[in-house]
CSV table of C-alpha atoms in Angstrom, one decimal:
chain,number,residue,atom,x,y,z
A,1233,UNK,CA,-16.1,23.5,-20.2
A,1234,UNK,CA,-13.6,25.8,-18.7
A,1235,UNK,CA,-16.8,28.0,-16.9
A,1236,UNK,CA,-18.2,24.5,-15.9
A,1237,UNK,CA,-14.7,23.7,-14.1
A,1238,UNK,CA,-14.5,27.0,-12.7
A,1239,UNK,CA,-18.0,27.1,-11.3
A,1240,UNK,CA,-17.3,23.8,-9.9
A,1241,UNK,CA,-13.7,25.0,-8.0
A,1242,UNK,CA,-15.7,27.9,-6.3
A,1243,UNK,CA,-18.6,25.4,-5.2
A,1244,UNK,CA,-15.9,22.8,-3.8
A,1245,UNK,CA,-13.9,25.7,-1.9
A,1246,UNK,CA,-13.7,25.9,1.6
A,1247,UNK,CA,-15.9,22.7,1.6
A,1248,UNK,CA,-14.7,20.1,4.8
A,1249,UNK,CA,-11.6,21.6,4.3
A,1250,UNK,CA,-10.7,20.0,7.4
A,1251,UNK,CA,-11.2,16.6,6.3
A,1252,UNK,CA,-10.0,14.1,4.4
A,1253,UNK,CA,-12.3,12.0,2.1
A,1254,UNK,CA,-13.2,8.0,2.9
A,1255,UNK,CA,-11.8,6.3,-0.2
A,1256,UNK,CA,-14.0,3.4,-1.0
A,1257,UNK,CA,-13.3,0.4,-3.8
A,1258,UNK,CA,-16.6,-1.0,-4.8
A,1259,UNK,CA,-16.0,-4.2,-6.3
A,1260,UNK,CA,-17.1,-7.6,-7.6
A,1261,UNK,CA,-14.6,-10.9,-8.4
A,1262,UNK,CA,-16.8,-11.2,-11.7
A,1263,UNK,CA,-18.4,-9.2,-14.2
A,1264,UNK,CA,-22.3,-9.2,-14.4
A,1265,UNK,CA,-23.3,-8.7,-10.9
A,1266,UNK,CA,-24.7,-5.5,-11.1
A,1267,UNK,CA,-21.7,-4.0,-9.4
A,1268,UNK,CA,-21.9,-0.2,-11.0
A,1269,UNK,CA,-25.0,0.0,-10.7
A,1270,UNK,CA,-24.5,-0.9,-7.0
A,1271,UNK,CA,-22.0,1.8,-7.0
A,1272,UNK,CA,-23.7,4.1,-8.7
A,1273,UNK,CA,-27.0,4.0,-6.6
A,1274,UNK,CA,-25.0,3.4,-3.3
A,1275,UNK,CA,-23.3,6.5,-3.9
A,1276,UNK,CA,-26.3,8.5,-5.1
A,1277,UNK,CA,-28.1,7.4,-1.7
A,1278,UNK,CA,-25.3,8.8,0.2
A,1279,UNK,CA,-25.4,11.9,-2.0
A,1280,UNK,CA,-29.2,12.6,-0.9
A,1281,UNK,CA,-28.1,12.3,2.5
A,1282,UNK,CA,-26.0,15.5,2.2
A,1283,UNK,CA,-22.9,13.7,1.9
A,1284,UNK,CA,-20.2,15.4,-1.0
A,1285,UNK,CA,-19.6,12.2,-2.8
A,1286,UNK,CA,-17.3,11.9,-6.0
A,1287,UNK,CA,-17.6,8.1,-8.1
A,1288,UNK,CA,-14.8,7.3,-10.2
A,1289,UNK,CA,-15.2,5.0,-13.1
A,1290,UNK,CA,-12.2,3.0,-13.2
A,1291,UNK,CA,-13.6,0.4,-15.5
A,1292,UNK,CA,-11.2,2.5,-18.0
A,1293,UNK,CA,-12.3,1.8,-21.8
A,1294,UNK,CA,-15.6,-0.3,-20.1
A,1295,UNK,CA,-16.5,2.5,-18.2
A,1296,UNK,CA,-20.9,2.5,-17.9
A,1297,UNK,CA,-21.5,4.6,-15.1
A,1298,UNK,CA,-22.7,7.9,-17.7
A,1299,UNK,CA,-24.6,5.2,-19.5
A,1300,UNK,CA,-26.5,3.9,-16.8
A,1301,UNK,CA,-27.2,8.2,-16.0
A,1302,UNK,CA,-28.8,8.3,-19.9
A,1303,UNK,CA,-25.4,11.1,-20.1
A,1304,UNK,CA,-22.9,11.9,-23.1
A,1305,UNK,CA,-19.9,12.7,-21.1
A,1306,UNK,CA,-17.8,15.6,-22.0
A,1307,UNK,CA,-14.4,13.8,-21.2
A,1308,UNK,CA,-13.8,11.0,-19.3
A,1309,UNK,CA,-10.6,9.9,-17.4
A,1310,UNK,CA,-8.7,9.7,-20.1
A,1311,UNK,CA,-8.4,12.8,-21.2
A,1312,UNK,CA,-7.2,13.8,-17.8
A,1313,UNK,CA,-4.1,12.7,-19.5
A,1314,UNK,CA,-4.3,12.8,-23.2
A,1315,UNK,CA,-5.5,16.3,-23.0
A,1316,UNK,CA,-3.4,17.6,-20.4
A,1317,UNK,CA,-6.7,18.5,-18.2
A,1318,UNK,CA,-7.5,19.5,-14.6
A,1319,UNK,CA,-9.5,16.7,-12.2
A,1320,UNK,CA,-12.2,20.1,-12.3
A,1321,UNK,CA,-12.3,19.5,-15.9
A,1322,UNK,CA,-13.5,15.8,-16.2
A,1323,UNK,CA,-15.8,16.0,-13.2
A,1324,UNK,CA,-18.7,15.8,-14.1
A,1325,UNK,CA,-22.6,16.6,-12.1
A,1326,UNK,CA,-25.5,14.1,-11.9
A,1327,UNK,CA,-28.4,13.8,-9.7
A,1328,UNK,CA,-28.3,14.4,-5.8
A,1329,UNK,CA,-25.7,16.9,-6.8
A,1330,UNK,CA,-23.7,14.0,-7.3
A,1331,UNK,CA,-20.2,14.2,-8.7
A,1332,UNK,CA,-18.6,11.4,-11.0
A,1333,UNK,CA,-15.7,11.0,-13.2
A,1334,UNK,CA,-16.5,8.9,-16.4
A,1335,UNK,CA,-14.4,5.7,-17.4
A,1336,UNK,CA,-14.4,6.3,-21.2
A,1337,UNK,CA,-14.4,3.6,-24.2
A,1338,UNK,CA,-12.1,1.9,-26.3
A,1339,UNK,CA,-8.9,2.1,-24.4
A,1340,UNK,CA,-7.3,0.6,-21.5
A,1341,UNK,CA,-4.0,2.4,-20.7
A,1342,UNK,CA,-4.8,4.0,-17.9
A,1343,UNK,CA,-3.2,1.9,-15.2
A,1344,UNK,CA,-0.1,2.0,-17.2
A,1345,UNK,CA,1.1,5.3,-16.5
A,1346,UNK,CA,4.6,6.4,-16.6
A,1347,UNK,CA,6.0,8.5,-13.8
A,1348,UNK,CA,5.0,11.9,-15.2
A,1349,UNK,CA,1.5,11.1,-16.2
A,1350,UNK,CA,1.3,9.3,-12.7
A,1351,UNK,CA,2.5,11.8,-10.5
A,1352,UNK,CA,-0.1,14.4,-12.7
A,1353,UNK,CA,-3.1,12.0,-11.5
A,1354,UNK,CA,-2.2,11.6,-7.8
A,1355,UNK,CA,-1.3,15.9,-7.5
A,1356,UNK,CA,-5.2,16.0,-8.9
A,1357,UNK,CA,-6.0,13.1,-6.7
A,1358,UNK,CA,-4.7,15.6,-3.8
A,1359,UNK,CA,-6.8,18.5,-4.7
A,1360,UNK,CA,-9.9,16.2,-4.1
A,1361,UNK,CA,-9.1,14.8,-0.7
A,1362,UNK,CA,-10.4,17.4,1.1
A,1363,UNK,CA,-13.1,18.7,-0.6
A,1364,UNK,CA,-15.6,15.1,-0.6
A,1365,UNK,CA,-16.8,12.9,2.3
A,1366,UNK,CA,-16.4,9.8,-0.1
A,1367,UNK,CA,-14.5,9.3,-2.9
A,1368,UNK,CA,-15.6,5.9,-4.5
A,1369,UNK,CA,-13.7,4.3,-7.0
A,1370,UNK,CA,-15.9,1.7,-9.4
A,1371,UNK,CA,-13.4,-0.8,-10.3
A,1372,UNK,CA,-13.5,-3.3,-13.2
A,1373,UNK,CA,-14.5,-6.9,-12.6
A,1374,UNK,CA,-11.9,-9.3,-10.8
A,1375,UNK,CA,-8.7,-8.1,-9.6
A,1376,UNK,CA,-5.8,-7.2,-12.0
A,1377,UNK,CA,-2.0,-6.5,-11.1
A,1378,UNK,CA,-2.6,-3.0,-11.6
A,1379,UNK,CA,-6.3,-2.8,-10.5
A,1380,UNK,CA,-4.8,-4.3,-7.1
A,1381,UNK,CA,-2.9,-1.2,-6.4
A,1382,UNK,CA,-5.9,0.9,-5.7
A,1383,UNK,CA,-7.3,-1.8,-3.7
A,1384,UNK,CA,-4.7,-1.8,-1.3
A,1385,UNK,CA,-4.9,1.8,-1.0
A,1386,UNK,CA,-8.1,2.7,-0.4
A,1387,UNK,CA,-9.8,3.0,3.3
A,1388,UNK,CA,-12.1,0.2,2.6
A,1389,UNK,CA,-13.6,-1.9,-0.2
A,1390,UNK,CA,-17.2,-2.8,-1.3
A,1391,UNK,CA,-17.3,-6.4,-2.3
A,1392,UNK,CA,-20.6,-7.4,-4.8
A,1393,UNK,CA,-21.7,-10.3,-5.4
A,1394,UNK,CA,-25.0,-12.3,-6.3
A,1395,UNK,CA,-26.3,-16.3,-4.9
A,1396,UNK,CA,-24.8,-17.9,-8.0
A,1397,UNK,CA,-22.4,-20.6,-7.1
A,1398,UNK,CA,-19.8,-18.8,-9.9
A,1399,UNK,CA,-20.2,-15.6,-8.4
A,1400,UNK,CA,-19.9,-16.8,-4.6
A,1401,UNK,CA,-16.7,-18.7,-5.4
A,1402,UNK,CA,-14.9,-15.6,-7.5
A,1403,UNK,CA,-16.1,-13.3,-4.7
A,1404,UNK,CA,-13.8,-15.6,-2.1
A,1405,UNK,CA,-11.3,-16.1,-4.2
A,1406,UNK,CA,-10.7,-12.3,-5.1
A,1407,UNK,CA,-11.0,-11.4,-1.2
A,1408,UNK,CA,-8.3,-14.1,-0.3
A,1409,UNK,CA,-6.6,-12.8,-3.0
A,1410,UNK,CA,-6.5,-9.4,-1.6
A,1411,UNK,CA,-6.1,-10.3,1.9
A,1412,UNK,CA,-2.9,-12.5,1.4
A,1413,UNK,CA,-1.4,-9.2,0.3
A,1414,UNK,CA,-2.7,-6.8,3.4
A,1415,UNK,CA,-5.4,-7.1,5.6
A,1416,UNK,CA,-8.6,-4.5,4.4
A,1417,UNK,CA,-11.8,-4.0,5.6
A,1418,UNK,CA,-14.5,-5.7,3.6
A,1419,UNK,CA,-18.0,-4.9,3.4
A,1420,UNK,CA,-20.3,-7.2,1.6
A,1421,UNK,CA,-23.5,-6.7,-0.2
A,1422,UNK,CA,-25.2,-9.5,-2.0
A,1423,UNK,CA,-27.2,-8.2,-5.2
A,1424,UNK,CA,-30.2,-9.9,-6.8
A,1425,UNK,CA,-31.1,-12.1,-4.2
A,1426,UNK,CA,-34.7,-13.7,-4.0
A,1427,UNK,CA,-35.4,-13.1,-0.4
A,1428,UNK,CA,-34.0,-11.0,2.5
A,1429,UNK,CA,-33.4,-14.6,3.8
A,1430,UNK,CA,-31.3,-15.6,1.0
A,1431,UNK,CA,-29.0,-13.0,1.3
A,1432,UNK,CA,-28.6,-13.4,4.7
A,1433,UNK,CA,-27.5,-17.0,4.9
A,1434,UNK,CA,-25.2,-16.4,2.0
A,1435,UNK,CA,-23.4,-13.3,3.7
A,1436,UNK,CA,-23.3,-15.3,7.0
A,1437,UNK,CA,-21.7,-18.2,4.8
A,1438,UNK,CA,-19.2,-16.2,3.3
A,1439,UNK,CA,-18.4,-14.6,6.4
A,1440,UNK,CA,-17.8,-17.9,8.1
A,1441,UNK,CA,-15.4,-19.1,5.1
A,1442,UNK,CA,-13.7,-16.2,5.7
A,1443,UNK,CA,-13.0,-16.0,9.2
A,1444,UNK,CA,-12.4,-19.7,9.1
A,1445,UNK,CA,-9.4,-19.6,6.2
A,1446,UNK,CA,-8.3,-16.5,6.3
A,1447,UNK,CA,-8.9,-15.1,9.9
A,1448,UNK,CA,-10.8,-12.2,8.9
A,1449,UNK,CA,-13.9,-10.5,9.2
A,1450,UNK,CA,-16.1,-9.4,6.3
A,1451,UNK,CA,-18.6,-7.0,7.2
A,1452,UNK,CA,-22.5,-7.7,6.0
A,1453,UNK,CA,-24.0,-4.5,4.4
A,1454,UNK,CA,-26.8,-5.6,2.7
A,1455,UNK,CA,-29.2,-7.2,0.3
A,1456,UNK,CA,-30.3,-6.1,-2.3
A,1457,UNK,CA,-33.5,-8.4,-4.2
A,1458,UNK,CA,-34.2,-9.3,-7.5
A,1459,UNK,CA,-35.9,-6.9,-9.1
A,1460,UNK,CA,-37.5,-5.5,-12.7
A,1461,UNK,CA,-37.5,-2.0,-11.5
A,1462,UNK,CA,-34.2,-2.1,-11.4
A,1463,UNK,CA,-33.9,-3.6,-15.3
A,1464,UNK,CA,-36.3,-0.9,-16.1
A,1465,UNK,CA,-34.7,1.8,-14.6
A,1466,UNK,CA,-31.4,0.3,-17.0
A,1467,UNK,CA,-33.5,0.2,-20.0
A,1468,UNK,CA,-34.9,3.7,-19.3
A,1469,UNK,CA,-31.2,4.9,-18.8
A,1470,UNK,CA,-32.1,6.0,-14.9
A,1471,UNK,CA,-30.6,5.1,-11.7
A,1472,UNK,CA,-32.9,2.7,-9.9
A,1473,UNK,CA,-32.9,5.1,-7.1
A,1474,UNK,CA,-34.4,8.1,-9.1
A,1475,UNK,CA,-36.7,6.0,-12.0
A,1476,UNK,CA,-38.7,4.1,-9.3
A,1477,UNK,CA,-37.4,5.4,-5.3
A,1478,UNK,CA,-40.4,3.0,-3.9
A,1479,UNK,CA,-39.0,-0.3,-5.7
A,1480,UNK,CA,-37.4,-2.6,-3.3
A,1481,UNK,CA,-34.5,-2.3,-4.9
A,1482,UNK,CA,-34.6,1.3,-3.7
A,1483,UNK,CA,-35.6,0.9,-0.7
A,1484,UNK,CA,-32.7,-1.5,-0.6
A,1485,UNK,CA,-30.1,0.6,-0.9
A,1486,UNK,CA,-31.3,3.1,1.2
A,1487,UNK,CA,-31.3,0.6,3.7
A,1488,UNK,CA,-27.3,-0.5,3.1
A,1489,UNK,CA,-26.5,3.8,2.5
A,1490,UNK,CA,-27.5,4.1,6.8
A,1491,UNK,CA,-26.1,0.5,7.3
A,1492,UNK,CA,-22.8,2.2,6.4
A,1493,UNK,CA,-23.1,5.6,7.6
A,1494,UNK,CA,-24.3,4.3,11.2
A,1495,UNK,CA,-21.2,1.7,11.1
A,1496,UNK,CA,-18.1,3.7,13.7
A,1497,UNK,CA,-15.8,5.1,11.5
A,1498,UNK,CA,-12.2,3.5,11.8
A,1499,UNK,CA,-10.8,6.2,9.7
A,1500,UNK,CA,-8.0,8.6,11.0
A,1501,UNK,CA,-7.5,12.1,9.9
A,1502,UNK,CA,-5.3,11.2,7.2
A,1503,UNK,CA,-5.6,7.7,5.5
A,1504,UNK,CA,-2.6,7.9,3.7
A,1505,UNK,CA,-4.2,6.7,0.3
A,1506,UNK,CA,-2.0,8.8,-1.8
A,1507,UNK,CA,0.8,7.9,0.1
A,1508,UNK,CA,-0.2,4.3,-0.1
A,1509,UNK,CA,-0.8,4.3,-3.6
A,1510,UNK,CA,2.5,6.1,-4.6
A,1511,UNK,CA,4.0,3.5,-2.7
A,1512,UNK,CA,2.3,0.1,-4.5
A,1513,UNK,CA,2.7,1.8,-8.1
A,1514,UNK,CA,6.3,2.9,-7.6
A,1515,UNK,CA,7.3,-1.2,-6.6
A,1516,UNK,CA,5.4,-2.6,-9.1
C-alpha cells in the first residue's frame, strides 16, 4: 500500500498546481434515488473527458460507491483516522483513471471529529486542492447537522431527485433547508424519469417553487431515464457508463457531464472551502 501511495504522490505532482479544485456536493433529500450512482457515473464522465476528478464517499458506514465499482477497498475514510494514514493512502484508482475515497461500513463517527482528528482531515484536505479539477463529495441522504457543514462549504451542490411526489417534496424541503442558512448554487438532475419530457416539466416546476418561495435560482442539468441497463450494470457490479456506454442512461450522463462543463465557471482562484469548513465545524 505504501508503493501504491507513493506511486500516486509522484503521478499527482506538479499536476494544475496552479489551481484549486471545484468542490462539488452531490446530493439527494432522500435515500433511493440513485444518487451514488449519479455521482459515481457523473464523475467518471468527467474523468473520460481528461478532467483529474477525486469522489469522496461520505455516506460514512453506508458508503457504496466501491460496491457499485465490483471493488474490495483497501481502507476506506475511516481509517484515515483510526490508522493514522495519509489522504495518498486511502485513495484509491478506478476506471477513467478515476480517483475515489471509499465510505466504509459499520460505523458512523466520522463527522464527529474532535479538534485533532479534524484538523488531520482538512491539512490532507489541503494537499488535494491543487492537484484535481473536481473534488466531489457523495453525501448521505437528507441533510444532517453535521452533513450540513460540508454543504455549506462546498463551491456548488448536485441536487438528485426522481418524479415521485415523496422524492420531489424532500428535494424542496432539503434545498430550502440549505438556502435559509446561505445562499448556494444548485444544480438539478432528475433520475429515472420516463421521458425527456418528464424531466423537463418537473425541473421547470421545481425551479419555479424555488424562485417563487425562496428567491433563488436552481440550475437544470439534466435527465436522466428510466432504464434496465442501468439495473444491470448494478447487478453486474459496473458503472452504467462502462457495462453498457450506448444505454440512454449513458448517453445521459454524458449529456449532463458537457451540460456542466459548458456552464461559465463562477469559481474564483481560491474558494475558500477549507476555510469555510473550518469555520462551520469550529461553531457548531
Amino acid at each position: 500500500m505504501a508503493d501504491q501511495a507513493a506511486k500516486l504522490r509522484q503521478k499527482l505532482k506538479g499536476v494544475h498546481s496552479h489551481y484549486h479544485a471545484k468542490t462539488i456536493a452531490i446530493v439527494s433529500g432522500k435515500g433511493g434515488v440513485g444518487k451514488s450512482n449519479i455521482a459515481l457515473n457523473f464523475s467518471l464522465s468527467l474523468a473520460s473527458k481528461g478532467k483529474k476528478v477525486l469522489l469522496f464517499d461520505l455516506d460514512v458506514g453506508m458508503g457504496n460507491i466501491d460496491i457499485l465499482l465490483g471493488k474490495s477497498s483497501n481502507y476506506s475514510i475511516i481509517n484515515l483516522f483510526e490508522n493514522n494514514l495519509s489522504i495518498y493512502d486511502i485513495i484509491e484508482i478506478g476506471p477513467k483513471s478515476l480517483s475515489y475515497v471509499a465510505g466504509g461500513s459499520g460505523q458512523d463517527h466520522i463527522f464527529y471529529l474532535d479538534k485533532e482528528r479534524f484538523q488531520h482531515f482538512l491539512e490532507q484536505l489541503e494537499l488535494l486542492m491543487r492537484e484535481y479539477d473536481y473534488i466531489i463529495f457523495d453525501m448521505g441522504a437528507g441533510v444532517t447537522r453535521e452533513t450540513i457543514h460540508y454543504i455549506l462549504a462546498v463551491d456548488e451542490c448536485i441536487l438528485v431527485t426522481t418524479p415521485e411526489p415523496t422524492s420531489m417534496t424532500d428535494a424542496y424541503s432539503m434545498i430550502k433547508h440549505v438556502l435559509l442558512q446561505q445562499p448556494i448554487k444548485f444544480h438539478l438532475i432528475i433520475n429515472r424519469a420516463k421521458n425527456k419530457k418528464q424531466g423537463v416539466d418537473i425541473m421547470n416546476r421545481m425551479n419555479s417553487a424555488v424562485k417563487r418561495f425562496l428567491h433563488h435560482d436552481v440550475i437544470p442539468l439534466g435527465t436522466i431515464p428510466d432504464d434496465s441497463a442501468v439495473t444491470d450494470a448494478v447487478l453486474a457490479q459496473q458503472p452504467f457508463l462502462i457495462h453498457n456506454s450506448k444505454s440512454k442512461a449513458s448517453v445521459a450522463i454524458e449529456h449532463v457531464a458537457n451540460q456542466y462543463l459548458g456552464e461559465p465557471s463562477t469559481k474564483s482562484e481560491d474558494s475558500g472551502f477549507l476555510n469555510k469548513l473550518r469555520r462551520l465545524i469550529t461553531e457548531r
